[in-house]
CSV table of C-alpha atoms in Angstrom, one decimal:
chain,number,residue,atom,x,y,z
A,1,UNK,CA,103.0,94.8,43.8
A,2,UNK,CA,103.3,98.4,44.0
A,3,UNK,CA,103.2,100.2,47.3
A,4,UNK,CA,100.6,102.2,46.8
A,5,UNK,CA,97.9,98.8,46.2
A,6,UNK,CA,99.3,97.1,49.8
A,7,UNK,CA,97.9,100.3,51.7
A,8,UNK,CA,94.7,100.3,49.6
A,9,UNK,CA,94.0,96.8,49.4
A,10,UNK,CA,94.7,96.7,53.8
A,11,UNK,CA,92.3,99.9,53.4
A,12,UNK,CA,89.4,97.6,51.5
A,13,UNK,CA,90.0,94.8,54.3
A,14,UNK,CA,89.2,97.3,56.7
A,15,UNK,CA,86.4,98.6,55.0
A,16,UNK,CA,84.7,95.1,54.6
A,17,UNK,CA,85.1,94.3,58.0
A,18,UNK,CA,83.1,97.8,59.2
A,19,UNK,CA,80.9,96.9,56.9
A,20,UNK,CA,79.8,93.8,59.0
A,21,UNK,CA,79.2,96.5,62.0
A,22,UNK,CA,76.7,98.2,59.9
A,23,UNK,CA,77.6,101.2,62.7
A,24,UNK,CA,78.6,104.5,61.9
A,25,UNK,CA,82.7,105.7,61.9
A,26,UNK,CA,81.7,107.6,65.1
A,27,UNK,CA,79.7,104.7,66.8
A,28,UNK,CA,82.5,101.8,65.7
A,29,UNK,CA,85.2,104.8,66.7
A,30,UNK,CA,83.7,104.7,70.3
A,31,UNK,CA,83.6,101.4,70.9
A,32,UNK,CA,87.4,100.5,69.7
A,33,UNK,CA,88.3,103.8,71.8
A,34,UNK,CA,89.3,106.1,69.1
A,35,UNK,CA,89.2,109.3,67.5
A,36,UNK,CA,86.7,109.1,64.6
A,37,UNK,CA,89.0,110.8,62.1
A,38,UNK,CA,91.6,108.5,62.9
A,39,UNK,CA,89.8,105.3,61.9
A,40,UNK,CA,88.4,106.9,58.7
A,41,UNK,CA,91.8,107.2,57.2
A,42,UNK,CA,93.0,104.3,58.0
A,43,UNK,CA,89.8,102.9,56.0
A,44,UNK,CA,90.2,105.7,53.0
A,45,UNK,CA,93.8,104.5,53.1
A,46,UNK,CA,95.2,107.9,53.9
A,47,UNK,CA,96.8,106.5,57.3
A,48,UNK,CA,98.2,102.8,58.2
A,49,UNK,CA,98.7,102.5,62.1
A,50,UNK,CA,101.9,100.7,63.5
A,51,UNK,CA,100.6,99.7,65.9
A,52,UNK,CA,98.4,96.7,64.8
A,53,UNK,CA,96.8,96.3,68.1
A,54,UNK,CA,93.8,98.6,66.9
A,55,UNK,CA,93.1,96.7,63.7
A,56,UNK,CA,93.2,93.6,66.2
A,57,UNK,CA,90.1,95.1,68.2
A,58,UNK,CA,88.3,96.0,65.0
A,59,UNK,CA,88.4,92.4,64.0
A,60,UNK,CA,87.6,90.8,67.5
A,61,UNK,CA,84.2,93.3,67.7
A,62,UNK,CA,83.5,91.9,63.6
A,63,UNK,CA,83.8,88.4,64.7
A,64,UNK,CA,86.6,87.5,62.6
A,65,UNK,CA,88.0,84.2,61.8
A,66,UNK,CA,91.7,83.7,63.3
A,67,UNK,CA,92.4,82.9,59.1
A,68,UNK,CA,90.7,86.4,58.5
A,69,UNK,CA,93.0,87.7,61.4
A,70,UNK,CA,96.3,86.2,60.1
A,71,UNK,CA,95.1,87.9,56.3
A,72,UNK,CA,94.7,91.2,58.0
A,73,UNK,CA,97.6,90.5,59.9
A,74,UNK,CA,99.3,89.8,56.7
A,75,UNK,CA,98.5,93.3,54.6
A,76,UNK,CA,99.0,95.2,57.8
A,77,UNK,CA,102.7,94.4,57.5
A,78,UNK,CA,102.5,94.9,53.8
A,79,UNK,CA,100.7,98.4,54.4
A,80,UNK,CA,103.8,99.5,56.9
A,81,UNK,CA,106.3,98.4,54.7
A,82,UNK,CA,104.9,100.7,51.8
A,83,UNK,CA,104.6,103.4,53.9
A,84,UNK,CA,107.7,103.7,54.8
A,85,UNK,CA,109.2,102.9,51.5
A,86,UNK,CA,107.1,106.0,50.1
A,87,UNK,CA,109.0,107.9,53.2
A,88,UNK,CA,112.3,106.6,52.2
A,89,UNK,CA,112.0,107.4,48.8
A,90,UNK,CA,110.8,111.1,49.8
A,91,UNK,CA,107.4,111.0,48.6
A,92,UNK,CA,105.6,114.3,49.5
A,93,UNK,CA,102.1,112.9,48.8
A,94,UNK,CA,99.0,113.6,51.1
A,95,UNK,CA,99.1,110.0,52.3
A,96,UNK,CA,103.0,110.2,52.9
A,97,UNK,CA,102.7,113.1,55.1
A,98,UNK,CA,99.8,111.6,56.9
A,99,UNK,CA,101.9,108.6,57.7
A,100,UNK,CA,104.9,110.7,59.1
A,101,UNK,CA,102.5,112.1,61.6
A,102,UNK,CA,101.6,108.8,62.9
A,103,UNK,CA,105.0,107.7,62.7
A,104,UNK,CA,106.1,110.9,65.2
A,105,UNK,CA,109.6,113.5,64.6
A,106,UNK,CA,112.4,112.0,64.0
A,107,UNK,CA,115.0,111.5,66.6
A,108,UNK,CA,117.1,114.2,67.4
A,109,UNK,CA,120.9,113.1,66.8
A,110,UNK,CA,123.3,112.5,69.7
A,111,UNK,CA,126.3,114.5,70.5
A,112,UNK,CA,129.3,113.6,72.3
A,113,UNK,CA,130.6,116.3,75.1
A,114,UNK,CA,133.6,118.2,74.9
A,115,UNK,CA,136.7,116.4,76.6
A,116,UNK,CA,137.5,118.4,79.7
A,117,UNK,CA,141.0,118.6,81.0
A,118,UNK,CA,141.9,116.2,84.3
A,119,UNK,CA,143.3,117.4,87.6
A,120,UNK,CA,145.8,115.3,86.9
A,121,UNK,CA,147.3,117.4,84.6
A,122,UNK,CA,146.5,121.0,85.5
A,123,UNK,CA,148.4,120.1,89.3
A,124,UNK,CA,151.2,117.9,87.4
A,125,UNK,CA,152.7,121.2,85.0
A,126,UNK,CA,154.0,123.1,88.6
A,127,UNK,CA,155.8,119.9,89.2
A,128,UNK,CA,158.0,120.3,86.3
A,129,UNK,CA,158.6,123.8,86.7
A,130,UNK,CA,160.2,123.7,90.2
A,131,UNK,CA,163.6,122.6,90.9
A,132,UNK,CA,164.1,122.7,94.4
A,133,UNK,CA,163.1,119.1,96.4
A,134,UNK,CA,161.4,120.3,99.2
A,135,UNK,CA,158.8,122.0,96.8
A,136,UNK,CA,158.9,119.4,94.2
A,137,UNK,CA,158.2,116.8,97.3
A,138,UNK,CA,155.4,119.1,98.1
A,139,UNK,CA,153.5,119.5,95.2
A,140,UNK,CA,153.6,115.8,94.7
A,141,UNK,CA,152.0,114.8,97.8
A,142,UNK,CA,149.7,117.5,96.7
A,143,UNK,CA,149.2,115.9,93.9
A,144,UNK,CA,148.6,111.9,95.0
A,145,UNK,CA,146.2,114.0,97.6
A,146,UNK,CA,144.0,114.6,94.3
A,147,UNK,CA,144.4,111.6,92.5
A,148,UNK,CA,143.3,109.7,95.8
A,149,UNK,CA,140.0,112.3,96.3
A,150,UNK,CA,139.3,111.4,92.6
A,151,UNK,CA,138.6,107.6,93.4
A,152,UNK,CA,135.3,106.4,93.8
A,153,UNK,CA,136.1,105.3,97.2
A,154,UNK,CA,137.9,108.3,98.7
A,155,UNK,CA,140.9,105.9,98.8
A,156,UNK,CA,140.3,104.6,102.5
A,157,UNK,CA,137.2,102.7,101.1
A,158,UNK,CA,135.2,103.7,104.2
A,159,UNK,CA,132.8,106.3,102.4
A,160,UNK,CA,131.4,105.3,99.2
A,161,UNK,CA,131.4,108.3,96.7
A,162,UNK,CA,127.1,109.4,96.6
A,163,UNK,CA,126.1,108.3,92.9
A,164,UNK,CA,124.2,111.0,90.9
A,165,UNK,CA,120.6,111.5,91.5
A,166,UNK,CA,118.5,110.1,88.7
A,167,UNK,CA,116.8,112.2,87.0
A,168,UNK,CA,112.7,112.5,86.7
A,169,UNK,CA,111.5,111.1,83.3
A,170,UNK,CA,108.6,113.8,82.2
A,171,UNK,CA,105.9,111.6,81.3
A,172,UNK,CA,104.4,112.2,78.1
A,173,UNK,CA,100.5,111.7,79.2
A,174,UNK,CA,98.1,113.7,80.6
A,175,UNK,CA,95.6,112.3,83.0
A,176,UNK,CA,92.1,113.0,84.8
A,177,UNK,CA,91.1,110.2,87.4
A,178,UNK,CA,86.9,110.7,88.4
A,179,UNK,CA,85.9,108.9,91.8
A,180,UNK,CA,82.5,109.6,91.8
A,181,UNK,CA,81.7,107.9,88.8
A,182,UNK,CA,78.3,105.9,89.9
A,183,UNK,CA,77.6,102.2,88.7
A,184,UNK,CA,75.7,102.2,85.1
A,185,UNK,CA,75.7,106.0,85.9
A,186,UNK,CA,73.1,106.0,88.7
A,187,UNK,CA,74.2,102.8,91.1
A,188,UNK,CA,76.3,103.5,94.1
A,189,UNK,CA,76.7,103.4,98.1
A,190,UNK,CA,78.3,105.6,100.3
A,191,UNK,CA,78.8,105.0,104.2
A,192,UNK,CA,78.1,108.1,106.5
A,193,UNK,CA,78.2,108.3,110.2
A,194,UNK,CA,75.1,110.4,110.8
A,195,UNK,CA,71.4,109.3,111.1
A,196,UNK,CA,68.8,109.1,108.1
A,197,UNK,CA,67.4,112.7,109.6
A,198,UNK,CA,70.2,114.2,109.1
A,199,UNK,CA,70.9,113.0,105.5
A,200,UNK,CA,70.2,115.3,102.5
A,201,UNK,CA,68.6,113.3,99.5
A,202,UNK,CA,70.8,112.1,97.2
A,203,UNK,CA,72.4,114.3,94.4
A,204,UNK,CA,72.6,114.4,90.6
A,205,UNK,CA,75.4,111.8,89.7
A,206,UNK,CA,77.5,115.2,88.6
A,207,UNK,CA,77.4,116.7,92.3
A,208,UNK,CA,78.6,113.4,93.4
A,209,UNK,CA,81.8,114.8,94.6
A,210,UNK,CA,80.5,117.8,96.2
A,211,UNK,CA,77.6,116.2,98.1
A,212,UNK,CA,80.2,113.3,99.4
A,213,UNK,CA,82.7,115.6,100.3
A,214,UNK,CA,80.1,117.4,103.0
A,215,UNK,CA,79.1,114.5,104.5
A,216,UNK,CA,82.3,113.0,105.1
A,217,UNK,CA,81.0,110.3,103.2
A,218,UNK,CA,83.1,106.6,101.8
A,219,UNK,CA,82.6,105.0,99.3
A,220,UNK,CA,80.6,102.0,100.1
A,221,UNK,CA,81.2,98.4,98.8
A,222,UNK,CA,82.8,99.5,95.8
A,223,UNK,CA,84.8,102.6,93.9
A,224,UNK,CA,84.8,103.2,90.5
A,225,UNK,CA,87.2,105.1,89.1
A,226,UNK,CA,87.3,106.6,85.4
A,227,UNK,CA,90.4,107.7,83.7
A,228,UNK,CA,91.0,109.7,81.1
A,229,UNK,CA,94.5,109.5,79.2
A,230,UNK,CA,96.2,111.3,76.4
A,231,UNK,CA,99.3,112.1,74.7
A,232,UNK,CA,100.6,115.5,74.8
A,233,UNK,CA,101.4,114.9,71.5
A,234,UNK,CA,100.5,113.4,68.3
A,235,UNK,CA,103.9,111.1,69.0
A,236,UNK,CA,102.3,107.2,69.8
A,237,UNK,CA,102.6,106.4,73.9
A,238,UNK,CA,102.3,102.7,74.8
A,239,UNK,CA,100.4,101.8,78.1
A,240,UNK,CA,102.0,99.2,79.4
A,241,UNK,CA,100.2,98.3,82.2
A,242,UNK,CA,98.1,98.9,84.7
A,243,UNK,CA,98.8,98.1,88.7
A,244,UNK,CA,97.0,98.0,91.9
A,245,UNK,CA,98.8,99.4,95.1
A,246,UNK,CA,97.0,98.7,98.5
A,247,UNK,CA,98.4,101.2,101.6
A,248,UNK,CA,95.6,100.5,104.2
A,249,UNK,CA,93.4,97.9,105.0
A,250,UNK,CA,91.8,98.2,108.7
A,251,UNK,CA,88.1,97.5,110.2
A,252,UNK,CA,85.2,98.6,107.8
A,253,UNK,CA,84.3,102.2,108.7
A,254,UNK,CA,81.0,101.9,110.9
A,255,UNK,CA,78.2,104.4,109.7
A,256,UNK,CA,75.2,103.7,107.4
A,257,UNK,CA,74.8,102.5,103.6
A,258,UNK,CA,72.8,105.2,102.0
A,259,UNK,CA,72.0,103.8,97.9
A,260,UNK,CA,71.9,106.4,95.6
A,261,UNK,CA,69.4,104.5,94.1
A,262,UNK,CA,66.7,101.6,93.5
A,263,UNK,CA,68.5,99.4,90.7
A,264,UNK,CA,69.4,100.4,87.1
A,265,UNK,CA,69.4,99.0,84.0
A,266,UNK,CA,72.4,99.6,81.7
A,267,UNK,CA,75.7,98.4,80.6
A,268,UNK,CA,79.1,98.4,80.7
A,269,UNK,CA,81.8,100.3,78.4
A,270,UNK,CA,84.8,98.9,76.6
A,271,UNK,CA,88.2,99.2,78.7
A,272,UNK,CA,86.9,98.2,82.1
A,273,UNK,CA,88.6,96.8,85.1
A,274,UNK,CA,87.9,94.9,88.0
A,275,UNK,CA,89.6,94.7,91.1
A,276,UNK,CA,89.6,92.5,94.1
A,277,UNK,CA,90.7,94.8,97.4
A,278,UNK,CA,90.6,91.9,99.5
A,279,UNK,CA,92.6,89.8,97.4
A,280,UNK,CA,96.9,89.8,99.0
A,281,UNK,CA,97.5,91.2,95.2
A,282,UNK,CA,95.0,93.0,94.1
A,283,UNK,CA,95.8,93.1,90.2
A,284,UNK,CA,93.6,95.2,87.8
A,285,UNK,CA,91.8,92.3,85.2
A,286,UNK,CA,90.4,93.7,81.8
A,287,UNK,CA,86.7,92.3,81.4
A,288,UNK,CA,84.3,92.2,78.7
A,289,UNK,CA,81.4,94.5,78.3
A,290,UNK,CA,78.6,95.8,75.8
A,291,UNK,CA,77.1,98.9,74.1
A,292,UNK,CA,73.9,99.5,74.0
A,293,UNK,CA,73.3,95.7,74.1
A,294,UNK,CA,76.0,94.5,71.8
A,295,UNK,CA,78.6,93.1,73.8
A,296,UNK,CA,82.5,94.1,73.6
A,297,UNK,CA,85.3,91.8,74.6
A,298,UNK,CA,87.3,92.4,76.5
A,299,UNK,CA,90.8,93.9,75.1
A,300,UNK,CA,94.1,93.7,77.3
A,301,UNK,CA,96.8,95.9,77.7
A,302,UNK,CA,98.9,97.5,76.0
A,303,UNK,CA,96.7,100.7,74.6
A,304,UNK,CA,98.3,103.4,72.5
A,305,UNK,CA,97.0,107.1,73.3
A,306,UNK,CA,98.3,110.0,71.4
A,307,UNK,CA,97.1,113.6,71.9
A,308,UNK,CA,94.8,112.5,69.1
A,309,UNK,CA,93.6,109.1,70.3
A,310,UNK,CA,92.7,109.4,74.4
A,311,UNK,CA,91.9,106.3,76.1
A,312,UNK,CA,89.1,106.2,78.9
A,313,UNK,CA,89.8,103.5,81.8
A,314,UNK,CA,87.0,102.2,83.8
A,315,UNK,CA,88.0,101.1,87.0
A,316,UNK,CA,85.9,98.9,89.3
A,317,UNK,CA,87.3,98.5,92.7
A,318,UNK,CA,85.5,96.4,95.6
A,319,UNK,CA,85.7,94.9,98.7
A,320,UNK,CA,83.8,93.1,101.3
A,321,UNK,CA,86.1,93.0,104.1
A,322,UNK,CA,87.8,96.1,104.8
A,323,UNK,CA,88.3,100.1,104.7
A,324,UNK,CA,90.9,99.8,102.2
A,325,UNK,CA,93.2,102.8,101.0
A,326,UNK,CA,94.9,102.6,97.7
A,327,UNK,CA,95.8,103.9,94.4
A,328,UNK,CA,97.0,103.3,91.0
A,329,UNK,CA,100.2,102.7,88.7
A,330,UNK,CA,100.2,103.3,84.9
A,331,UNK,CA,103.5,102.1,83.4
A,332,UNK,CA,104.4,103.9,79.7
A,333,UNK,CA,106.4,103.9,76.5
A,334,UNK,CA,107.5,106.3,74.0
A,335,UNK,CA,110.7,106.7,71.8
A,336,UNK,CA,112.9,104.7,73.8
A,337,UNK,CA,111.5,106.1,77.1
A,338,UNK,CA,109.7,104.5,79.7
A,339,UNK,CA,108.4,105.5,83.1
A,340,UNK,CA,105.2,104.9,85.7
A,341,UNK,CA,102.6,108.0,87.1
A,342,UNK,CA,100.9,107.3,89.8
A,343,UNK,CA,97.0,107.9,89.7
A,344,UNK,CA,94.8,109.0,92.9
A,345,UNK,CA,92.6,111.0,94.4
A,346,UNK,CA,94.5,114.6,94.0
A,347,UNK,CA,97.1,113.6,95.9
A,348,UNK,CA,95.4,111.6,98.4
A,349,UNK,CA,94.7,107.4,97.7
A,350,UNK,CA,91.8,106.2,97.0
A,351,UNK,CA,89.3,104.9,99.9
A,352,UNK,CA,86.7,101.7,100.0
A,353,UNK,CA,84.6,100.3,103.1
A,354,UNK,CA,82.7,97.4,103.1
A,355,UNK,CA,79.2,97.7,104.2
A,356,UNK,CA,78.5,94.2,105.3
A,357,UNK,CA,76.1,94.0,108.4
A,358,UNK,CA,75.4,98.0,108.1
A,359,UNK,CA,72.1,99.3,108.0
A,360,UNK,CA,71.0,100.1,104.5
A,361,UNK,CA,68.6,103.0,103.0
A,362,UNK,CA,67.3,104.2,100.3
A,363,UNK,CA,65.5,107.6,99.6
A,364,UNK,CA,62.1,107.9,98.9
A,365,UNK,CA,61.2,110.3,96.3
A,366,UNK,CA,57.4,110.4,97.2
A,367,UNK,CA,57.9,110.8,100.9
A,368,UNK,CA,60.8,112.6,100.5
A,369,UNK,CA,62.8,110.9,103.1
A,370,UNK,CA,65.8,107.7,103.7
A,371,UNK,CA,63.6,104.9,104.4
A,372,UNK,CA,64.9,100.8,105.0
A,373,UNK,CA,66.6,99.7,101.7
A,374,UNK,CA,64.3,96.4,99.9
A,375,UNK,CA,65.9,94.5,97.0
C-alpha cells in the first residue's frame, strides 16, 4: 500500500471517530488538551503524532471498542512508518515538512576533543637532556611527585580527589502554578485570625491572591493548584510524572473559616489531581471529570507539551488534619534528556490547614456582613 493511503486512511479513522463527538475541532481540542490546529491536521492527514497517547484519549472520550483501539492502534504505526519513509526518501511535500516539525531538529553530531599532551611527558623530556646524577635524581623525584598528584587518591589514599560538579540540565518547559484557583471557580475557604468585623467581604475569584495576601489568610481545607505547562519549543517534551513533597505538617492553624461562597454548581476539567496531605505519601492520582455535563476519564501520565500543545494541571490538595506545607515535582523528557522542576508558590511551598472544629462564616450579600455558615 502506498505511503501516502496509510496516513490518509489513519486520517479517515480519526475523522469517524470525531464524528461520534458531534463537537467542534476547538471544543473536542479542549477537552483532549490540545491546540486546535494541531488536531485538525492530524484529521486532514497533514500531521501524524508519534506519540500515540493523544489518539488514545480521542478514542477513550468516543467510547471506542478495545478492537477499534487495537485498529487505530494498528494504522497509527502504519501512518509513522510512512511518514518517515517520505522523510527518508527526501520528500519536500507540504505534509512531509509538517511531519519534520512534529518530529523536532535533528540531532547535532558529536565530536571528540582534541588529545591534550600528559604531564608525564612535558616533565619526562628534561630527564633525558641532563647528564649529571644529582639533577637527573632530581627531576625524577620531581617527576613520580606528579604522577602521584595525578591519581585519583593523591597516592596516600587519605583524600579522595572532589569529583566534578554536575552540571544543571536546562529544562525545556515553561511553567505558571495559580494558588488561588477557587473550587468550580467560586468554592473555597480561607482561615484568618481576625474577627467577622474586621473581615472585608469576599473578592472576585481574580483578586483571590491579593485579598488573601492582606489578610494573612491560609487556605482552608483544601488548595487547588493550576498549572500551566509548555515547551519552549515546537520539539515534543514527555511529562513523566507528577510527585507530591510534604516539608511541614504541625497543628491546624487556629483562626476562622470564612467561605467564599454558598455552594456552586459546576464541574470538573480534564487533567485533574487529587491529593491526600494527610496520607504518609501523599501521591498525586489522576481522576475523571466532565465538561459541561459530558464526563471525561480520567487520562494518566505521561502528557506531551510542546510550545504548541500546553497542558493545564489541576491540582486538588486537602487535608483534615494538619497545617501542611508542601510543593510539587514534575519529572520530564526530551531528546535523550531528562530532569525534574520543582513547582511552588514563587519560591515559597505551598500551605493547607484544616478547619475542623473552627467557626465557619459566610458573607451575606443583603446584609452586607459575615454571618454563621448553614449548609
Amino acid at each position: 500500500m502506498p505511503a501516502h493511503d496509510d496516513v490518509a486512511e489513519f486520517a479517515a479513522l480519526l475523522r469517524a471517530f470525531k464524528a461520534r463527538t458531534d463537537r467542534s475541532y476547538g471544543s473536542l481540542a479542549r477537552r483532549l488538551g490540545m491546540n486546535t490546529s494541531t488536531l485538525h491536521r492530524y484529521c486532514a492527514g497533514e500531521a501524524v503524532p508519534l506519540d500515540f497517547a493523544p489518539v488514545e484519549r480521542l478514542a477513550a472520550l468516543c467510547g471506542a471498542t478495545p478492537e477499534e483501539r487495537l485498529d487505530i492502534h494498528r494504522h497509527w504505526l502504519l501512518a509513522v512508518a510512512a511518514r518517515r519513509k517520505g522523510r527518508t526518501a527526501g520528500s519536500t511535500s507540504a505534509a512531509a515538512r509538517e511531519a519534520a516539525v512534529e518530529e523536532g531538529p535533528p540531532k547535532e553530531p558529536r565530536t571528540e576533543p582534541a588529545p591534550v599532551p600528559t604531564p608525564s611527558r612535558r616533565i619526562a623530556r628534561p630527564w633525558y637532556r641532563h647528564r649529571r646524577l644529582a639533577l637527573a635524581a632530581g627531576l625524577a623525584s620531581a617527576l613520580v611527585v606528579a604522577l602521584v598528584a595525578l591519581r585519583p587518591d593523591g597516592g596516600g589514599g587519605k583524600e579522595q580527589a572532589k569529583p566534578p560538579r554536575p552540571v544543571a540540565v536546562a529544562a525545556p518547559l515553561a511553567w505558571t502554578a495559580d494558588s488561588q484557583a477557587w473550587s468550580l471557580g467560586c468554592g473555597h475557604d480561607y482561615v484568618i485570625r481576625r474577627s467577622p468585623d474586621r473581615v472585608p467581604p469576599p473578592p472576585a475569584p481574580q483578586d483571590a491572591g491579593r485579598w488573601a495576601a492582606t489578610q494573612d489568610a491560609v487556605h482552608g481545607r483544601e488548595t487547588n493548584i493550576r498549572v500551566s505547562v509548555q515547551g519552549r519549543t515546537s520539539t515534543a517534551v514527555v511529562l513523566e510524572a507528577l510527585r507530591v513533597r510534604v516539608v511541614g505538617r504541625t497543628d491546624p492553624v487556629p483562626g476562622t473559616a470564612y467561605a467564599m461562597d454558598q455552594g456552586c454548581g459546576g464541574a470538573l476539567t480534564p487533567r485533574h489531581f487529587a491529593v491526600d496531605l494527610d496520607a504518609d505519601r501523599p501521591i498525586a492520582r489522576a481522576m475523571p471529570g466532565n465538561d459541561a455535563g459530558d464526563p471525561l476519564p480520567a487520562v494518566r501520565m505521561p502528557y506531551r507539551v510542546s510550545a504548541e500543545d500546553p497542558e493545564v494541571l489541576l491540582v486538588n490538595a486537602r487535608t483534615g488534619h494538619c497545617d501542611c506545607s508542601w510543593y510539587l515535582e514534575l519529572d520530564w523528557s526530551s531528546q535523550g534528556r531528562s530532569g525534574t522542576i520543582r513547582i511552588d508558590d514563587d519560591g515559597h511551598p505551598f500551605r493547607t490547614t484544616a478547619i475542623e472544629d473552627l467557626p465557619r462564616y459566610a458573607y451575606d450579600t443583603s446584609a452586607r456582613r459575615w454571618t454563621p455558615y448553614v449548609d
